[in-house]
Coordinates of C-alpha atoms in Angstrom, one line a residue:
Chain A
M16 CA 30.3 33.5 -1.0
S17 CA 30.9 31.0 -3.8
A18 CA 31.5 28.4 -1.2
E19 CA 28.0 28.9 0.2
L20 CA 26.6 28.8 -3.3
F21 CA 28.4 25.6 -4.0
S22 CA 27.2 24.2 -0.7
V23 CA 23.6 24.9 -1.8
F24 CA 24.2 23.3 -5.1
Y25 CA 25.8 20.3 -3.5
Q26 CA 22.9 19.7 -1.2
F27 CA 20.5 20.1 -4.1
A28 CA 22.5 17.7 -6.2
D29 CA 22.5 15.1 -3.4
V30 CA 18.7 15.0 -3.1
F31 CA 18.2 15.3 -6.9
A32 CA 20.5 12.4 -7.5
F33 CA 18.6 10.3 -4.9
L34 CA 15.2 11.1 -6.4
I35 CA 16.2 10.6 -10.1
L36 CA 18.1 7.3 -9.4
S37 CA 15.4 5.8 -7.3
A38 CA 12.6 6.9 -9.6
A39 CA 14.0 6.5 -13.1
G40 CA 13.3 2.7 -13.3
L41 CA 9.9 3.0 -11.8
A42 CA 9.0 5.8 -14.2
I43 CA 10.0 3.8 -17.2
V44 CA 8.0 0.8 -16.2
F45 CA 5.1 3.0 -15.4
G46 CA 5.4 5.3 -18.4
M47 CA 5.9 2.5 -20.8
M48 CA 3.5 -0.1 -19.6
G49 CA 1.2 1.5 -17.1
V50 CA 2.5 -1.0 -14.6
I51 CA 3.4 0.2 -11.1
N52 CA 6.1 -2.1 -9.9
M53 CA 5.8 -2.6 -6.2
A54 CA 8.8 -4.8 -6.2
H55 CA 10.9 -1.8 -7.3
G56 CA 12.5 -1.5 -3.9
E57 CA 13.5 -5.1 -4.1
F58 CA 15.4 -4.6 -7.3
I59 CA 17.2 -1.8 -5.6
M60 CA 18.0 -4.1 -2.7
C61 CA 19.2 -6.7 -5.2
G62 CA 21.6 -4.2 -6.8
A63 CA 23.0 -3.2 -3.5
Y64 CA 23.5 -6.8 -2.3
V65 CA 25.2 -7.9 -5.5
T66 CA 27.5 -5.0 -5.4
V67 CA 28.6 -5.6 -1.8
G68 CA 28.9 -9.3 -2.5
L69 CA 31.1 -8.8 -5.5
V70 CA 33.3 -6.1 -3.8
K71 CA 33.9 -8.6 -0.9
L72 CA 35.0 -11.1 -3.5
G73 CA 37.6 -8.6 -4.7
V74 CA 35.9 -7.1 -7.7
P75 CA 36.6 -3.4 -8.1
L76 CA 33.7 -1.2 -7.0
A77 CA 32.7 0.3 -10.4
I78 CA 32.7 -3.1 -12.1
A79 CA 30.7 -4.6 -9.3
Q80 CA 28.1 -1.8 -9.6
A81 CA 27.8 -2.3 -13.4
L82 CA 27.4 -6.1 -12.9
A83 CA 24.8 -5.5 -10.2
A84 CA 22.7 -3.3 -12.5
V85 CA 22.9 -6.0 -15.2
T86 CA 21.9 -8.7 -12.8
A87 CA 18.9 -6.7 -11.6
G88 CA 18.0 -6.1 -15.2
L89 CA 18.1 -9.8 -16.1
I90 CA 16.1 -10.7 -13.1
G91 CA 13.7 -8.0 -14.2
V92 CA 13.3 -9.7 -17.6
A93 CA 12.7 -13.0 -15.9
V94 CA 10.0 -11.4 -13.6
E95 CA 8.4 -9.8 -16.6
Y96 CA 8.2 -13.2 -18.4
L97 CA 6.9 -15.1 -15.4
V98 CA 4.6 -12.7 -13.7
V99 CA 4.1 -9.2 -15.1
R100 CA 3.4 -10.3 -18.7
R101 CA 0.0 -11.6 -17.7
F102 CA -1.2 -8.4 -16.2
Y103 CA -0.9 -5.7 -18.9
K104 CA -4.6 -5.6 -19.3
R105 CA -5.1 -5.6 -15.5
P106 CA -2.8 -2.9 -14.2
L107 CA -4.2 -2.9 -10.7
D108 CA -3.7 -6.7 -10.4
S109 CA -0.1 -6.3 -11.7
L110 CA 0.5 -4.0 -8.7
L111 CA -0.9 -6.6 -6.3
A112 CA 1.2 -9.3 -7.9
T113 CA 4.4 -7.3 -7.7
W114 CA 3.6 -6.4 -4.1
G115 CA 3.2 -10.1 -3.3
L116 CA 6.6 -10.6 -5.0
S117 CA 8.1 -7.9 -2.9
L118 CA 6.9 -9.5 0.3
I119 CA 8.2 -12.9 -0.7
V120 CA 11.6 -11.5 -1.6
T121 CA 12.1 -9.2 1.4
Q122 CA 11.0 -11.8 3.9
S123 CA 13.0 -14.6 2.2
M124 CA 16.1 -12.5 2.3
L125 CA 15.5 -11.9 6.0
L126 CA 15.2 -15.7 6.6
I127 CA 18.2 -16.5 4.4
V128 CA 20.8 -13.8 5.0
G129 CA 19.7 -12.4 8.3
S130 CA 18.9 -8.8 9.2
S131 CA 22.1 -7.1 8.1
I132 CA 25.4 -7.7 6.5
T133 CA 28.5 -5.6 6.9
G134 CA 28.8 -2.8 4.4
I135 CA 31.8 -1.8 2.3
G136 CA 32.2 1.9 3.3
T137 CA 31.9 5.0 1.1
P138 CA 34.8 5.4 -1.3
E139 CA 37.3 7.9 0.2
G140 CA 37.8 11.2 -1.2
S141 CA 36.7 14.6 -0.4
F142 CA 37.5 18.2 -1.4
A143 CA 37.3 21.5 0.2
I144 CA 35.9 24.8 -1.0
G145 CA 36.1 27.7 1.3
G146 CA 35.5 26.4 4.8
Y147 CA 33.5 23.4 3.8
T148 CA 34.5 19.9 2.8
F149 CA 32.5 17.8 0.4
S150 CA 32.4 14.1 -0.3
T151 CA 33.4 13.4 -3.9
Y152 CA 31.2 10.3 -4.1
R153 CA 28.1 12.4 -3.7
L154 CA 29.1 14.3 -6.8
V155 CA 29.7 11.1 -8.6
L156 CA 26.1 10.1 -7.8
F157 CA 24.9 13.4 -9.2
A158 CA 26.9 12.8 -12.4
C159 CA 25.4 9.3 -12.6
A160 CA 21.8 10.7 -12.2
V161 CA 22.5 13.2 -15.1
A162 CA 24.0 10.4 -17.1
V163 CA 21.0 8.2 -16.6
L164 CA 18.7 11.0 -17.8
I165 CA 20.8 11.6 -20.9
G166 CA 21.0 7.8 -21.5
L167 CA 17.2 7.5 -21.3
Y168 CA 16.8 10.4 -23.7
V169 CA 19.2 8.8 -26.2
T170 CA 17.7 5.4 -25.8
F171 CA 14.1 6.4 -26.3
M172 CA 14.4 9.2 -28.7
K173 CA 17.4 8.3 -30.9
T174 CA 17.4 4.6 -31.3
R175 CA 15.3 2.2 -33.3
F176 CA 14.4 0.3 -30.1
G177 CA 13.3 3.6 -28.6
M178 CA 11.1 4.4 -31.5
M179 CA 9.4 1.0 -31.5
A180 CA 9.0 1.2 -27.7
R181 CA 7.3 4.6 -28.0
A182 CA 5.1 3.2 -30.7
T183 CA 4.2 0.3 -28.5
M184 CA 3.5 2.7 -25.7
Q185 CA 1.1 4.7 -27.9
N186 CA -0.8 1.8 -29.3
A187 CA 0.4 -1.8 -28.8
A188 CA -2.0 -3.4 -31.2
M189 CA -1.0 -1.0 -34.0
A190 CA 2.7 -1.4 -33.3
R191 CA 2.3 -5.2 -33.4
A192 CA 0.4 -4.9 -36.7
L193 CA 3.3 -2.9 -38.1
G194 CA 5.8 -5.6 -37.1
A195 CA 7.1 -4.5 -33.8
R196 CA 7.7 -7.4 -31.4
T197 CA 5.8 -5.9 -28.6
G198 CA 6.3 -8.8 -26.2
R199 CA 10.0 -8.4 -26.5
I200 CA 9.8 -4.6 -26.2
Y201 CA 7.8 -4.9 -23.0
A202 CA 10.3 -7.4 -21.6
I203 CA 13.3 -5.2 -22.5
S204 CA 11.6 -2.1 -21.1
F205 CA 10.8 -3.8 -17.8
G206 CA 14.4 -5.1 -17.8
I207 CA 15.7 -1.5 -18.2
G208 CA 13.5 -0.4 -15.4
A209 CA 14.7 -3.1 -13.1
G210 CA 18.3 -2.5 -14.2
L211 CA 18.0 1.2 -13.3
A212 CA 16.6 0.2 -9.9
G213 CA 19.6 -2.2 -9.5
L214 CA 21.9 0.6 -10.5
C215 CA 20.4 2.8 -7.9
G216 CA 21.0 0.2 -5.2
A217 CA 24.5 -0.4 -6.5
L218 CA 25.4 3.3 -6.4
Y219 CA 24.0 3.8 -2.9
A220 CA 25.3 0.5 -1.5
P221 CA 28.5 2.0 -0.2
T222 CA 26.7 4.8 1.6
M223 CA 24.2 2.9 3.7
T224 CA 23.6 -0.2 5.8
L225 CA 22.3 -3.2 3.9
I226 CA 19.2 -4.7 5.2
P227 CA 16.6 -6.8 3.3
T228 CA 14.0 -4.1 3.8
M229 CA 16.2 -1.3 2.6
G230 CA 14.0 -1.0 -0.5
A231 CA 11.4 0.8 1.6
T232 CA 13.8 3.7 2.1
F233 CA 13.7 4.4 -1.6
V234 CA 10.1 3.5 -2.2
V235 CA 8.5 6.7 -0.9
E236 CA 10.9 9.0 -2.8
S237 CA 10.5 7.1 -6.0
F238 CA 6.7 6.8 -5.9
V239 CA 6.3 10.4 -4.9
T240 CA 8.5 11.6 -7.8
V241 CA 6.7 9.5 -10.3
V242 CA 3.3 10.7 -9.0
V243 CA 4.3 14.3 -9.2
G244 CA 6.0 13.8 -12.5
G245 CA 3.2 11.9 -14.3
A246 CA 3.6 9.3 -17.0
N247 CA 6.3 10.9 -19.1
V248 CA 9.8 10.0 -17.9
L249 CA 11.8 12.8 -19.4
L250 CA 9.3 15.6 -19.2
G251 CA 7.8 14.5 -15.9
T252 CA 10.3 12.7 -13.6
A253 CA 13.2 15.1 -14.2
P254 CA 11.3 18.3 -13.5
A255 CA 9.5 16.7 -10.6
A256 CA 12.9 15.7 -9.1
V257 CA 14.2 19.2 -9.5
F258 CA 11.1 20.7 -7.9
L259 CA 11.0 18.2 -5.0
A260 CA 14.7 18.4 -4.5
I261 CA 14.5 22.1 -3.9
I262 CA 11.7 21.7 -1.4
R263 CA 13.4 18.8 0.3
M264 CA 16.8 20.6 0.4
A265 CA 15.3 23.7 1.9
L266 CA 13.4 21.8 4.6
N267 CA 16.4 19.5 5.3
A268 CA 18.7 22.4 5.8
S269 CA 16.5 24.3 8.1
Y270 CA 14.5 21.6 10.0
G271 CA 16.2 18.3 9.5
Q272 CA 15.5 15.0 7.7
I273 CA 12.1 14.1 9.1
I274 CA 10.5 17.5 8.4
G275 CA 12.1 17.3 5.0
Q276 CA 10.4 14.0 4.2
I277 CA 7.0 15.0 5.7
G278 CA 7.1 18.4 4.0
M279 CA 7.8 16.7 0.7
L280 CA 4.8 14.5 1.1
F281 CA 2.6 17.5 1.9
A282 CA 4.0 19.3 -1.1
V283 CA 3.1 16.3 -3.2
I284 CA -0.5 16.2 -1.9
L285 CA -0.9 19.8 -2.7
I286 CA 0.6 19.4 -6.2
I287 CA -1.7 16.6 -7.1
R288 CA -4.6 18.6 -5.9
V289 CA -3.7 21.2 -8.6
L290 CA -2.1 19.0 -11.2
P291 CA -3.8 15.6 -11.0
E292 CA -1.9 14.1 -14.0
G293 CA 1.4 15.4 -12.9
I294 CA 3.8 17.9 -14.2
S295 CA 4.4 16.1 -17.5
S296 CA 0.7 16.6 -18.5
V297 CA 1.2 20.4 -18.4
L298 CA 4.5 20.3 -20.2
V299 CA 3.2 17.9 -22.8
R300 CA 0.1 20.1 -23.4
R301 CA 2.3 23.1 -23.7
G302 CA 4.4 21.4 -26.3
R303 CA 1.6 20.6 -28.5
Chain B
M11 CA -34.7 -2.1 7.2
F12 CA -34.6 -5.9 6.9
K13 CA -34.9 -5.6 3.2
L14 CA -31.6 -3.7 3.2
L15 CA -29.9 -6.6 4.9
D16 CA -30.8 -8.8 2.0
G17 CA -30.3 -6.5 -0.9
S18 CA -28.7 -7.1 -4.2
Q19 CA -25.2 -5.8 -3.4
T20 CA -24.5 -8.6 -1.0
L21 CA -24.3 -12.3 -1.8
G22 CA -25.9 -14.7 0.5
R23 CA -29.6 -14.2 0.9
G24 CA -32.7 -15.9 2.1
R25 CA -33.4 -18.4 4.8
T26 CA -30.4 -20.7 4.2
F27 CA -27.9 -17.9 4.5
W28 CA -29.3 -16.4 7.6
S29 CA -29.6 -19.9 9.2
C30 CA -25.9 -20.4 8.6
F31 CA -25.3 -16.9 9.9
L32 CA -27.1 -17.7 13.2
V33 CA -25.3 -21.1 13.5
V34 CA -21.9 -19.4 13.1
L35 CA -22.9 -16.7 15.6
A36 CA -24.1 -19.2 18.1
A37 CA -20.9 -21.2 17.7
A38 CA -18.9 -18.0 18.3
L39 CA -20.9 -17.2 21.4
I40 CA -20.5 -20.7 22.9
Y41 CA -16.8 -20.9 22.0
P42 CA -15.4 -19.4 25.2
V43 CA -17.2 -22.0 27.3
F44 CA -15.2 -24.8 25.8
A45 CA -11.9 -23.1 25.0
D46 CA -9.3 -22.2 27.5
S47 CA -8.8 -18.5 28.3
Y48 CA -5.5 -18.3 26.4
D49 CA -7.1 -19.3 23.2
V50 CA -10.0 -16.9 23.8
G51 CA -7.5 -14.1 24.2
N52 CA -5.7 -15.0 21.0
F53 CA -9.1 -15.2 19.2
S54 CA -10.1 -11.7 20.3
Y55 CA -6.6 -10.6 19.2
F56 CA -7.1 -11.5 15.6
L57 CA -10.7 -10.4 15.5
I58 CA -9.3 -6.9 15.9
W59 CA -8.2 -6.8 12.3
I60 CA -11.5 -7.9 10.8
F61 CA -12.7 -4.2 11.0
M62 CA -9.9 -3.0 8.9
A63 CA -10.5 -5.7 6.3
L64 CA -14.2 -4.9 6.1
G65 CA -13.4 -1.2 5.7
L66 CA -11.0 -2.0 2.9
C67 CA -13.6 -4.2 1.3
L68 CA -16.1 -1.3 1.3
M69 CA -13.6 1.1 -0.2
W70 CA -11.9 -1.3 -2.7
G71 CA -14.6 -3.8 -3.6
Y72 CA -17.6 -1.6 -3.5
G73 CA -16.1 1.9 -4.1
G74 CA -13.3 0.9 -6.4
M75 CA -10.7 2.8 -4.4
L76 CA -7.7 0.7 -3.5
S77 CA -6.0 2.3 -0.5
F78 CA -2.6 0.8 0.3
G79 CA -2.4 2.9 3.4
Q80 CA -5.1 1.5 5.7
T81 CA -2.4 1.0 8.3
L82 CA -2.0 4.8 8.2
F83 CA -5.4 5.2 9.9
F84 CA -4.7 2.1 12.0
G85 CA -1.6 3.8 13.3
I86 CA -3.1 7.3 13.7
S87 CA -6.0 5.9 15.7
G88 CA -3.8 3.4 17.6
Y89 CA -1.4 6.2 18.7
A90 CA -4.3 8.5 19.4
Y91 CA -5.8 6.0 21.7
G92 CA -2.6 5.6 23.5
V93 CA -2.1 9.3 23.9
L94 CA -5.7 9.9 25.0
A95 CA -5.9 7.0 27.3
I96 CA -2.7 8.0 29.1
N97 CA -3.8 11.7 29.3
M98 CA -7.4 11.1 30.2
G99 CA -6.8 8.3 32.7
G100 CA -8.3 4.9 32.9
G101 CA -11.8 3.7 33.6
S102 CA -14.7 4.8 31.5
A103 CA -12.4 7.5 29.9
T104 CA -10.9 4.7 27.8
I105 CA -14.2 4.3 25.9
A106 CA -14.2 8.0 25.2
A107 CA -10.6 7.6 24.1
L108 CA -11.6 4.8 21.8
V109 CA -14.4 6.8 20.2
L110 CA -12.2 10.0 19.9
S111 CA -9.3 8.2 18.3
I112 CA -11.7 6.8 15.6
V113 CA -12.9 10.3 15.0
I114 CA -9.4 11.5 14.7
A115 CA -8.6 8.8 12.1
M116 CA -11.7 9.7 10.2
I117 CA -10.8 13.4 10.2
A118 CA -7.4 12.5 8.9
A119 CA -9.0 10.4 6.2
G120 CA -11.3 13.2 5.4
I121 CA -8.5 15.7 4.9
L122 CA -6.3 13.3 2.9
G123 CA -9.3 12.1 1.0
Y124 CA -10.4 15.6 0.1
F125 CA -7.0 16.3 -1.5
M126 CA -6.9 13.1 -3.3
I127 CA -10.5 12.8 -4.5
W128 CA -11.0 16.5 -5.4
G129 CA -7.6 16.3 -7.1
G130 CA -9.0 13.6 -9.3
I131 CA -6.5 10.9 -8.3
N132 CA -7.4 7.7 -10.0
G133 CA -6.9 4.0 -9.2
I134 CA -3.2 3.4 -9.0
F135 CA -2.1 6.8 -7.8
F136 CA -4.7 6.6 -5.0
G137 CA -2.9 3.6 -3.7
I138 CA 0.5 5.2 -4.1
V139 CA -0.3 8.4 -2.3
T140 CA -1.9 6.5 0.7
L141 CA 1.0 4.2 0.8
S142 CA 3.5 7.1 0.7
A143 CA 1.7 8.8 3.6
T144 CA 1.7 5.5 5.5
L145 CA 5.4 5.0 5.1
V146 CA 6.2 8.6 6.0
L147 CA 4.1 8.3 9.2
A148 CA 5.9 5.0 10.1
F149 CA 9.3 6.7 9.4
F150 CA 8.3 9.7 11.5
L151 CA 7.1 7.7 14.4
G152 CA 10.4 5.7 14.3
Q153 CA 12.3 8.9 14.8
T154 CA 10.5 9.9 18.0
A155 CA 12.7 8.1 20.4
G156 CA 13.9 11.2 22.4
P157 CA 12.3 12.5 25.5
E158 CA 11.2 15.6 23.7
W159 CA 8.6 13.6 21.8
H160 CA 5.8 13.4 24.2
I161 CA 2.2 14.6 24.4
G162 CA 1.4 15.2 28.0
P163 CA 2.8 12.3 29.9
A164 CA 2.6 10.0 26.9
R165 CA 6.0 9.3 25.4
L166 CA 6.1 8.1 21.8
N167 CA 9.4 6.2 22.2
G168 CA 10.4 5.7 18.6
Y169 CA 10.7 2.2 17.3
N170 CA 10.2 0.8 20.8
G171 CA 6.7 2.0 20.6
M172 CA 4.3 3.6 23.1
K173 CA 3.1 1.7 26.1
G174 CA 1.5 2.2 29.5
M175 CA -2.0 3.1 28.4
D176 CA -5.0 1.4 30.1
P177 CA -7.0 -1.3 28.4
L178 CA -10.6 -0.6 27.7
A179 CA -12.7 -0.4 30.8
I180 CA -16.1 0.6 32.0
G181 CA -15.7 2.1 35.5
D182 CA -13.6 -0.4 37.4
F183 CA -14.5 -3.3 35.1
Y184 CA -11.7 -4.1 32.6
I185 CA -12.9 -5.4 29.3
E186 CA -10.5 -8.3 28.9
G187 CA -10.5 -12.1 28.6
S188 CA -13.9 -13.4 27.5
A189 CA -15.5 -10.0 28.1
L190 CA -13.2 -8.6 25.4
Y191 CA -14.0 -11.5 23.2
Y192 CA -17.8 -10.9 23.5
F193 CA -17.2 -7.2 23.0
M194 CA -15.3 -8.0 19.7
V195 CA -18.0 -10.4 18.5
A196 CA -20.7 -7.9 19.2
L197 CA -18.8 -5.1 17.4
I198 CA -18.2 -7.4 14.4
V199 CA -21.9 -8.3 14.1
I200 CA -22.9 -4.7 14.4
V201 CA -20.3 -3.5 11.8
Y202 CA -21.1 -6.3 9.4
L203 CA -24.8 -5.8 9.5
A204 CA -24.5 -2.0 9.3
L205 CA -22.2 -2.3 6.3
R206 CA -24.6 -4.7 4.6
M207 CA -27.3 -2.1 5.1
L208 CA -25.1 0.7 3.9
V209 CA -24.1 -1.1 0.6
N210 CA -27.7 -2.1 -0.1
S211 CA -29.1 1.4 0.6
R212 CA -29.4 4.1 -2.0
I213 CA -26.0 5.4 -0.9
G214 CA -24.5 2.0 -1.5
N215 CA -26.0 1.8 -5.0
V216 CA -24.4 5.1 -5.9
I217 CA -21.1 3.9 -4.5
V218 CA -21.2 0.9 -6.7
A219 CA -22.4 3.0 -9.7
T220 CA -19.4 5.2 -9.1
R221 CA -17.1 2.2 -9.2
E222 CA -18.6 0.9 -12.4
N223 CA -18.5 4.2 -14.2
P224 CA -17.8 7.5 -12.5
Q225 CA -18.8 9.6 -15.6
R226 CA -22.1 7.9 -15.8
A227 CA -22.9 8.4 -12.2
E228 CA -21.9 12.0 -12.6
M229 CA -24.2 12.4 -15.5
L230 CA -27.0 10.9 -13.5
G231 CA -26.7 13.9 -11.1
Y232 CA -24.6 12.5 -8.3
D233 CA -21.6 14.3 -6.9
V234 CA -19.3 11.3 -7.2
R235 CA -16.6 12.9 -5.1
K236 CA -18.8 13.2 -2.0
Y237 CA -19.7 9.5 -2.2
Q238 CA -16.1 8.6 -2.6
L239 CA -15.0 10.7 0.3
L240 CA -17.8 9.2 2.4
T241 CA -16.7 5.7 1.5
F242 CA -13.0 6.5 2.1
T243 CA -13.8 8.1 5.5
I244 CA -16.0 5.1 6.7
G245 CA -13.4 2.6 5.5
S246 CA -10.6 4.5 7.2
G247 CA -12.7 4.9 10.3
L248 CA -13.0 1.1 10.5
A249 CA -9.2 0.8 10.1
G250 CA -9.1 3.3 13.0
L251 CA -11.3 1.1 15.1
S252 CA -8.9 -1.7 14.5
G253 CA -6.0 0.4 15.5
A254 CA -7.6 1.7 18.7
L255 CA -8.7 -1.8 19.7
Y256 CA -5.2 -3.1 19.0
T257 CA -3.5 -0.6 21.3
S258 CA -6.0 -1.2 24.0
W259 CA -5.7 -4.9 23.7
G260 CA -1.9 -5.1 23.9
Q261 CA -1.4 -1.8 25.8
F262 CA 1.4 -0.9 23.3
I263 CA 1.8 0.1 19.7
T264 CA 4.9 0.4 17.6
P265 CA 5.7 2.0 14.2
S266 CA 6.1 -1.5 12.8
S267 CA 2.4 -2.0 12.8
I268 CA 2.2 0.8 10.2
G269 CA 5.2 0.1 8.0
L270 CA 5.4 -1.9 4.8
P271 CA 4.8 -5.5 5.7
A272 CA 1.9 -4.5 7.9
A273 CA 0.4 -2.3 5.2
A274 CA 0.3 -5.2 2.8
M275 CA -1.7 -7.4 5.1
P276 CA -5.2 -5.9 4.7
I277 CA -4.7 -6.1 0.9
V278 CA -3.8 -9.7 1.1
W279 CA -6.8 -10.6 3.3
V280 CA -9.3 -8.8 1.2
A281 CA -7.9 -9.8 -2.2
F282 CA -7.7 -13.5 -1.1
S283 CA -11.2 -13.4 0.2
G284 CA -12.9 -11.7 -2.7
R285 CA -13.1 -8.0 -2.4
S286 CA -16.6 -7.6 -4.0
D287 CA -18.5 -9.1 -1.1
L288 CA -18.6 -8.3 2.6
T289 CA -19.4 -11.8 3.7
A290 CA -16.6 -13.3 1.7
T291 CA -14.2 -10.7 3.1
L292 CA -15.3 -11.5 6.7
V293 CA -15.0 -15.2 6.3
G294 CA -11.7 -15.1 4.3
S295 CA -10.0 -12.6 6.6
F296 CA -11.0 -14.6 9.6
L297 CA -9.5 -17.8 8.0
L298 CA -6.3 -16.0 7.0
L299 CA -5.8 -14.3 10.3
F300 CA -6.4 -17.6 12.1
G301 CA -3.9 -19.4 9.8
F302 CA -1.4 -16.5 10.0
Q303 CA -1.6 -16.6 13.8
T304 CA -0.8 -20.3 13.8
I305 CA 2.2 -20.0 11.5
T306 CA 3.5 -16.9 13.2
V307 CA 4.1 -18.9 16.3
Y308 CA 6.8 -20.8 14.3
S309 CA 8.2 -17.9 12.2
Q310 CA 7.0 -14.4 11.5
Q311 CA 9.1 -14.1 8.4
A312 CA 7.9 -17.4 7.0
A313 CA 4.3 -16.3 7.6
L314 CA 4.9 -13.1 5.6
V315 CA 6.5 -15.1 2.8
L316 CA 3.4 -17.2 2.7
M317 CA 1.2 -14.1 2.6
G318 CA 3.1 -12.7 -0.3
A319 CA 2.8 -16.0 -2.2
L320 CA -0.9 -16.1 -1.4
L321 CA -1.3 -12.6 -2.9
L322 CA 0.6 -13.6 -6.0
A323 CA -1.4 -16.8 -6.3
T324 CA -4.7 -15.0 -5.9
V325 CA -4.1 -12.4 -8.6
M326 CA -2.7 -15.0 -11.0
L327 CA -5.3 -17.8 -10.4
A328 CA -8.4 -16.3 -8.9
P329 CA -8.5 -12.5 -9.4
Q330 CA -12.0 -12.3 -7.9
G331 CA -10.8 -14.0 -4.7
F332 CA -10.7 -17.6 -3.5
V333 CA -13.4 -17.5 -0.8
L334 CA -15.8 -15.7 -3.1
G335 CA -15.2 -18.3 -5.8
V336 CA -15.7 -21.2 -3.5
G337 CA -18.7 -19.6 -2.0
K338 CA -20.3 -19.2 -5.4
L339 CA -19.5 -22.8 -6.3
V340 CA -21.2 -24.0 -3.1
A341 CA -24.2 -21.7 -3.7
D342 CA -24.6 -23.0 -7.2
R343 CA -24.5 -26.6 -6.0
W344 CA -27.0 -25.8 -3.3
T345 CA -29.6 -24.2 -5.4
G346 CA -29.1 -26.9 -8.0
R347 CA -31.1 -27.6 -11.1
R348 CA -34.4 -26.6 -9.5
R349 CA -33.3 -23.0 -9.4
R350 CA -31.0 -22.8 -12.3
G351 CA -32.6 -19.5 -13.3
A352 CA -31.6 -18.0 -10.0
S353 CA -28.0 -19.2 -10.1
Q354 CA -27.8 -18.0 -13.6
A355 CA -28.9 -14.6 -12.4
L356 CA -26.2 -14.8 -9.7
A357 CA -23.6 -15.7 -12.3
D358 CA -24.8 -12.8 -14.4
A359 CA -24.5 -10.5 -11.5
S360 CA -21.0 -11.7 -10.8
R361 CA -20.1 -11.0 -14.4
L362 CA -21.0 -7.4 -13.7
Q363 CA -18.3 -7.2 -11.2
P364 CA -15.5 -5.2 -12.7
D365 CA -12.2 -6.8 -13.6
E366 CA -10.6 -3.5 -13.0
T367 CA -11.3 -0.3 -11.3

């Protein structure tokens, strides 16, 4: 019995981790700046490629993954400085610009590195409970997702940067008048968002084939989670991921992956019909 | 009726504009006489996408609803045409299949639009939901490789795509070659003029009023949501027209014509052209499709890189669109000092265009 229960938890954890890791970066960039980053999938791709590249050079996996996340974050800061910065007053245009960027990056990668490179394989290790065996790495992913959520909470609620970032989020002009360096805060926030995307790619790199268009695999999940969650990262994205993971897990288990994905989309369309501003709007209102 | 063709929601008015229009139309009609049949075939091929661009222009430029998922309706209609044409047989039934598949796309748009618009989805989320639906459809169609995925004798065939449907025909006469070309040109003229009349009609004014300020339009007594749904359905129906024409032209359709790079294309065409005017969109999309076609011969990937760069350059340098900007410049020159008042009015009107929706 406990084996079955654990199996259900395991499947839930698997989907939950995927949703949180792919959506966290997007949610920050959106929640902080109102910018939807269409190049999000490309930051994920970047993280995955850097990880695999470094591992092939002989760097241990965990260090390669950390370096990949940092690389994506730095690229994110550069992108913010060169492109996104000009568009804070025109959110819809920022979206088009990042989409243009995404097309450039994906297709250039296809031209330069070709359609796929050999992967590195999932780290070995599995354990058995009852009659089932489970891959340890999937649980590592779940732990990482939880760690990301805790890390975000600490960063934005407990640090000086987090306080200034939230102030900037509330009212950029006022925050600037009070001495916050809003330009830098925006750049760092975008960098954190990109870095989290990179982390997502790095963590999933061992589990999937690497192709330049792999970002698209994550894009639907991340957007859908953010849409359902609404603008608030902690109060929105996390509950949305729990909710969607339950739906997805149930459908996956009984009907397979495709129905899982389609069913999740239908659930999302129904949810936004009822809660147009996402789950976080309800939770935030309750909290007041 | 003719007054509607020349109304205030469309740039390009008066004798000069319509003379140019007739000259371009005449050139288009004479073209197959001088060009070889291969080029004519290519030409009709890229005219297919003009409808999707015009539909997006209506939704985005006039209605203020940016849908990233126009290839969703392109795909639905394209696949519907395939399934229907295979099941209903060739000949005149293909015309019925064409009409039916557009209707199917519009019904899909109506349902999706109902949930989004009545749910109060605003600008950015609107695009995300349509894009998500698009990617899910592409993903789903990619998984349909097995023999169990069929509708009647029509196999969906996963990533390899569906094939084997008849091209458009009336009785025994296949609409292909220069007949197809003339068919396309006629359709474009009809759609273009009809859209001009729509946006200049009272409905069009309400649509624009909604874009400018939904609350104000609501206060004035219009049910904004109905107009948005109407706009969305028409725009998506035009994407559906493109899709059905695409399938009938090549007698195949694959999920890749729905997925991410494909979904970005209509946005690029319309953004580059200038989303707030139908004529600019028509001209710009035509130019881009022509250019894209030429470059694709050398490399599909390089062409897509260029498209991405073009989108980036447009939003950074000319957010209102390049073709529209150039058009206004020419129009200002043309009217000159003598009619400075008029061009001033035009400039004022253009200032009313929203930076953002």
